[in-house]
PDB file of C-alpha atoms in Angstrom:
ATOM      1  CA  MET L 183     -15.587  13.603 -51.552  1.00  0.00           C
ATOM      2  CA  ARG L 184     -15.632  17.105 -50.674  1.00  0.00           C
ATOM      3  CA  LYS L 185     -19.413  17.481 -50.390  1.00  0.00           C
ATOM      4  CA  GLY L 186     -19.092  14.221 -48.085  1.00  0.00           C
ATOM      5  CA  ILE L 187     -16.645  16.194 -45.597  1.00  0.00           C
ATOM      6  CA  TYR L 188     -18.705  19.476 -45.591  1.00  0.00           C
ATOM      7  CA  SER L 189     -21.871  17.585 -44.652  1.00  0.00           C
ATOM      8  CA  ILE L 190     -19.825  16.074 -41.726  1.00  0.00           C
ATOM      9  CA  LEU L 191     -18.798  19.245 -40.271  1.00  0.00           C
ATOM     10  CA  LYS L 192     -22.035  20.686 -40.658  1.00  0.00           C
ATOM     11  CA  GLY L 193     -23.577  17.913 -39.023  1.00  0.00           C
ATOM     12  CA  LYS L 194     -26.234  16.727 -41.071  1.00  0.00           C
ATOM     13  CA  PHE L 195     -25.595  13.012 -40.239  1.00  0.00           C
ATOM     14  CA  LEU L 196     -27.268  14.303 -36.782  1.00  0.00           C
ATOM     15  CA  VAL L 197     -30.141  15.830 -38.279  1.00  0.00           C
ATOM     16  CA  SER L 198     -31.165  13.659 -41.183  1.00  0.00           C
ATOM     17  CA  ASP L 199     -34.335  11.448 -41.147  1.00  0.00           C
ATOM     18  CA  ASP L 200     -32.117   8.399 -40.306  1.00  0.00           C
ATOM     19  CA  SER L 201     -30.054   9.951 -37.757  1.00  0.00           C
ATOM     20  CA  PHE L 202     -31.633   7.577 -34.809  1.00  0.00           C
ATOM     21  CA  LYS L 203     -29.170   5.222 -35.618  1.00  0.00           C
ATOM     22  CA  ASN L 204     -26.173   7.444 -35.809  1.00  0.00           C
ATOM     23  CA  TRP L 205     -27.214   9.179 -32.275  1.00  0.00           C
ATOM     24  CA  ARG L 206     -27.287   5.779 -30.852  1.00  0.00           C
ATOM     25  CA  ILE L 207     -23.717   4.895 -32.003  1.00  0.00           C
ATOM     26  CA  ILE L 208     -22.926   8.296 -30.609  1.00  0.00           C
ATOM     27  CA  ILE L 209     -24.125   7.773 -27.399  1.00  0.00           C
ATOM     28  CA  PHE L 210     -22.733   4.405 -27.257  1.00  0.00           C
ATOM     29  CA  ILE L 211     -19.083   5.432 -27.827  1.00  0.00           C
ATOM     30  CA  SER L 212     -19.523   8.370 -25.217  1.00  0.00           C
ATOM     31  CA  VAL L 213     -20.638   5.987 -22.559  1.00  0.00           C
ATOM     32  CA  LEU L 214     -17.642   3.776 -23.238  1.00  0.00           C
ATOM     33  CA  ALA L 215     -15.334   6.602 -23.191  1.00  0.00           C
ATOM     34  CA  ILE L 216     -16.883   7.317 -19.517  1.00  0.00           C
ATOM     35  CA  VAL L 217     -16.275   3.863 -18.530  1.00  0.00           C
ATOM     36  CA  MET L 218     -12.769   3.954 -19.961  1.00  0.00           C
ATOM     37  CA  ILE L 219     -11.848   7.424 -17.924  1.00  0.00           C
ATOM     38  CA  ALA L 220     -13.364   6.067 -14.647  1.00  0.00           C
ATOM     39  CA  SER L 221     -11.310   2.980 -14.980  1.00  0.00           C
ATOM     40  CA  SER L 222      -8.385   4.946 -15.946  1.00  0.00           C
ATOM     41  CA  HIS L 223      -8.919   7.051 -12.635  1.00  0.00           C
ATOM     42  CA  SER L 224      -9.735   3.991 -10.655  1.00  0.00           C
ATOM     43  CA  ALA L 225      -6.565   2.201 -11.668  1.00  0.00           C
ATOM     44  CA  ASP L 226      -4.292   5.736 -10.910  1.00  0.00           C
ATOM     45  CA  GLN L 227      -5.794   5.916  -7.445  1.00  0.00           C
ATOM     46  CA  LYS L 228      -4.753   2.365  -6.923  1.00  0.00           C
ATOM     47  CA  VAL L 229      -1.202   3.153  -7.935  1.00  0.00           C
ATOM     48  CA  TYR L 230      -0.721   6.082  -5.393  1.00  0.00           C
ATOM     49  CA  GLU L 231      -2.211   3.811  -2.773  1.00  0.00           C
ATOM     50  CA  ILE L 232       0.434   1.230  -3.616  1.00  0.00           C
ATOM     51  CA  ALA L 233       3.071   3.791  -3.516  1.00  0.00           C
ATOM     52  CA  LYS L 234       1.998   5.122  -0.363  1.00  0.00           C
ATOM     53  CA  LEU L 235       1.619   1.860   1.351  1.00  0.00           C
ATOM     54  CA  THR L 236       5.266   0.946   0.001  1.00  0.00           C
ATOM     55  CA  ASN L 237       6.703   4.080   1.658  1.00  0.00           C
ATOM     56  CA  GLU L 238       4.878   3.164   5.002  1.00  0.00           C
ATOM     57  CA  VAL L 239       6.441  -0.238   4.887  1.00  0.00           C
ATOM     58  CA  LYS L 240       9.867   1.130   4.483  1.00  0.00           C
ATOM     59  CA  GLU L 241       9.436   3.455   7.430  1.00  0.00           C
ATOM     60  CA  LEU L 242       8.148   0.823   9.661  1.00  0.00           C
ATOM     61  CA  ARG L 243      11.053  -1.739   8.643  1.00  0.00           C
ATOM     62  CA  SER L 244      13.520   0.936   9.552  1.00  0.00           C
ATOM     63  CA  ALA L 245      11.935   1.664  12.683  1.00  0.00           C
ATOM     64  CA  PHE L 246      12.017  -2.095  13.558  1.00  0.00           C
ATOM     65  CA  VAL L 247      15.683  -2.370  12.645  1.00  0.00           C
ATOM     66  CA  ASP L 248      16.343   0.836  14.861  1.00  0.00           C
ATOM     67  CA  LYS L 249      14.113  -0.596  17.988  1.00  0.00           C
ATOM     68  CA  ARG L 250      16.133  -3.897  17.505  1.00  0.00           C
ATOM     69  CA  GLY L 251      19.475  -2.838  17.619  1.00  0.00           C
ATOM     70  CA  LYS L 252      18.241  -0.893  20.811  1.00  0.00           C
ATOM     71  CA  LEU L 253      16.552  -4.012  22.364  1.00  0.00           C
ATOM     72  CA  MET L 254      20.148  -5.896  22.028  1.00  0.00           C
ATOM     73  CA  GLN L 255      22.180  -3.082  23.298  1.00  0.00           C
ATOM     74  CA  LEU L 256      19.703  -3.455  26.624  1.00  0.00           C
ATOM     75  CA  LYS L 257      19.950  -7.140  26.626  1.00  0.00           C
ATOM     76  CA  LYS L 258      23.692  -6.871  27.118  1.00  0.00           C
ATOM     77  CA  GLU L 259      25.364  -7.868  30.463  1.00  0.00           C
ATOM     78  CA  SER L 260      27.705  -4.967  30.471  1.00  0.00           C
ATOM     79  CA  PHE L 261      24.675  -2.475  30.048  1.00  0.00           C
ATOM     80  CA  VAL L 262      22.662  -4.318  32.558  1.00  0.00           C
ATOM     81  CA  GLU L 263      25.481  -4.339  35.117  1.00  0.00           C
ATOM     82  CA  GLY L 264      25.974  -0.760  34.739  1.00  0.00           C
ATOM     83  CA  VAL L 265      22.162   0.004  35.226  1.00  0.00           C
ATOM     84  CA  MET L 266      22.358  -2.042  38.634  1.00  0.00           C
ATOM     85  CA  LYS L 267      25.408  -0.549  39.662  1.00  0.00           C
ATOM     86  CA  GLY L 268      23.549   2.611  39.503  1.00  0.00           C
ATOM     87  CA  LYS L 269      21.157   1.166  41.814  1.00  0.00           C
ATOM     88  CA  GLY L 270      23.574  -0.460  44.414  1.00  0.00           C
ATOM     89  CA  ILE L 271      22.970  -4.023  42.961  1.00  0.00           C
ATOM     90  CA  GLY L 272      26.515  -5.793  41.710  1.00  0.00           C
ATOM     91  CA  ILE L 273      27.225  -9.136  40.101  1.00  0.00           C
ATOM     92  CA  SER L 274      27.478 -11.950  42.605  1.00  0.00           C
ATOM     93  CA  LEU L 275      30.762 -13.300  43.467  1.00  0.00           C
ATOM     94  CA  ASN L 276      29.242 -16.778  44.258  1.00  0.00           C
ATOM     95  CA  PRO L 277      27.977 -18.950  41.281  1.00  0.00           C
ATOM     96  CA  PRO L 278      24.382 -19.840  41.343  1.00  0.00           C
ATOM     97  CA  THR L 279      23.808 -23.152  42.766  1.00  0.00           C
ATOM     98  CA  LYS L 280      20.971 -25.556  41.386  1.00  0.00           C
ATOM     99  CA  ILE L 281      18.363 -26.504  43.552  1.00  0.00           C
ATOM    100  CA  ILE L 282      16.961 -30.186  42.646  1.00  0.00           C
ATOM    101  CA  VAL L 283      13.639 -31.198  44.116  1.00  0.00           C
ATOM    102  CA  LYS L 284      13.124 -34.921  44.577  1.00  0.00           C
ATOM    103  CA  SER L 285       9.520 -36.318  44.165  1.00  0.00           C
ATOM    104  CA  GLN L 286       8.043 -38.335  47.142  1.00  0.00           C
ATOM    105  CA  GLU L 287       6.492 -40.665  44.378  1.00  0.00           C
ATOM    106  CA  GLN L 288       9.062 -43.228  43.852  1.00  0.00           C
TER     107      GLN L 288
END
């Protein structure tokens, strides 16, 4: 048992006569480790991108709600009346009349 541990620690399995099969396994495991690290890095980048886009969506949604509130304020009759009074235009005292156009093709 002790002799086997010492041979592993000294690296005899890498320099012995049949070490080619050991090197193949070591290289294969190393390639798998590199692929795993690359995959993990790619997943982390996607998580950061999703978090950034989520924050951007929240900001845009709050800006939309703010602009919609301002639009509702601008569309109110009292606001339009106040702006038009500043320009010298007031509300008509006579109600509008409906114009009906009769066609000649009866």
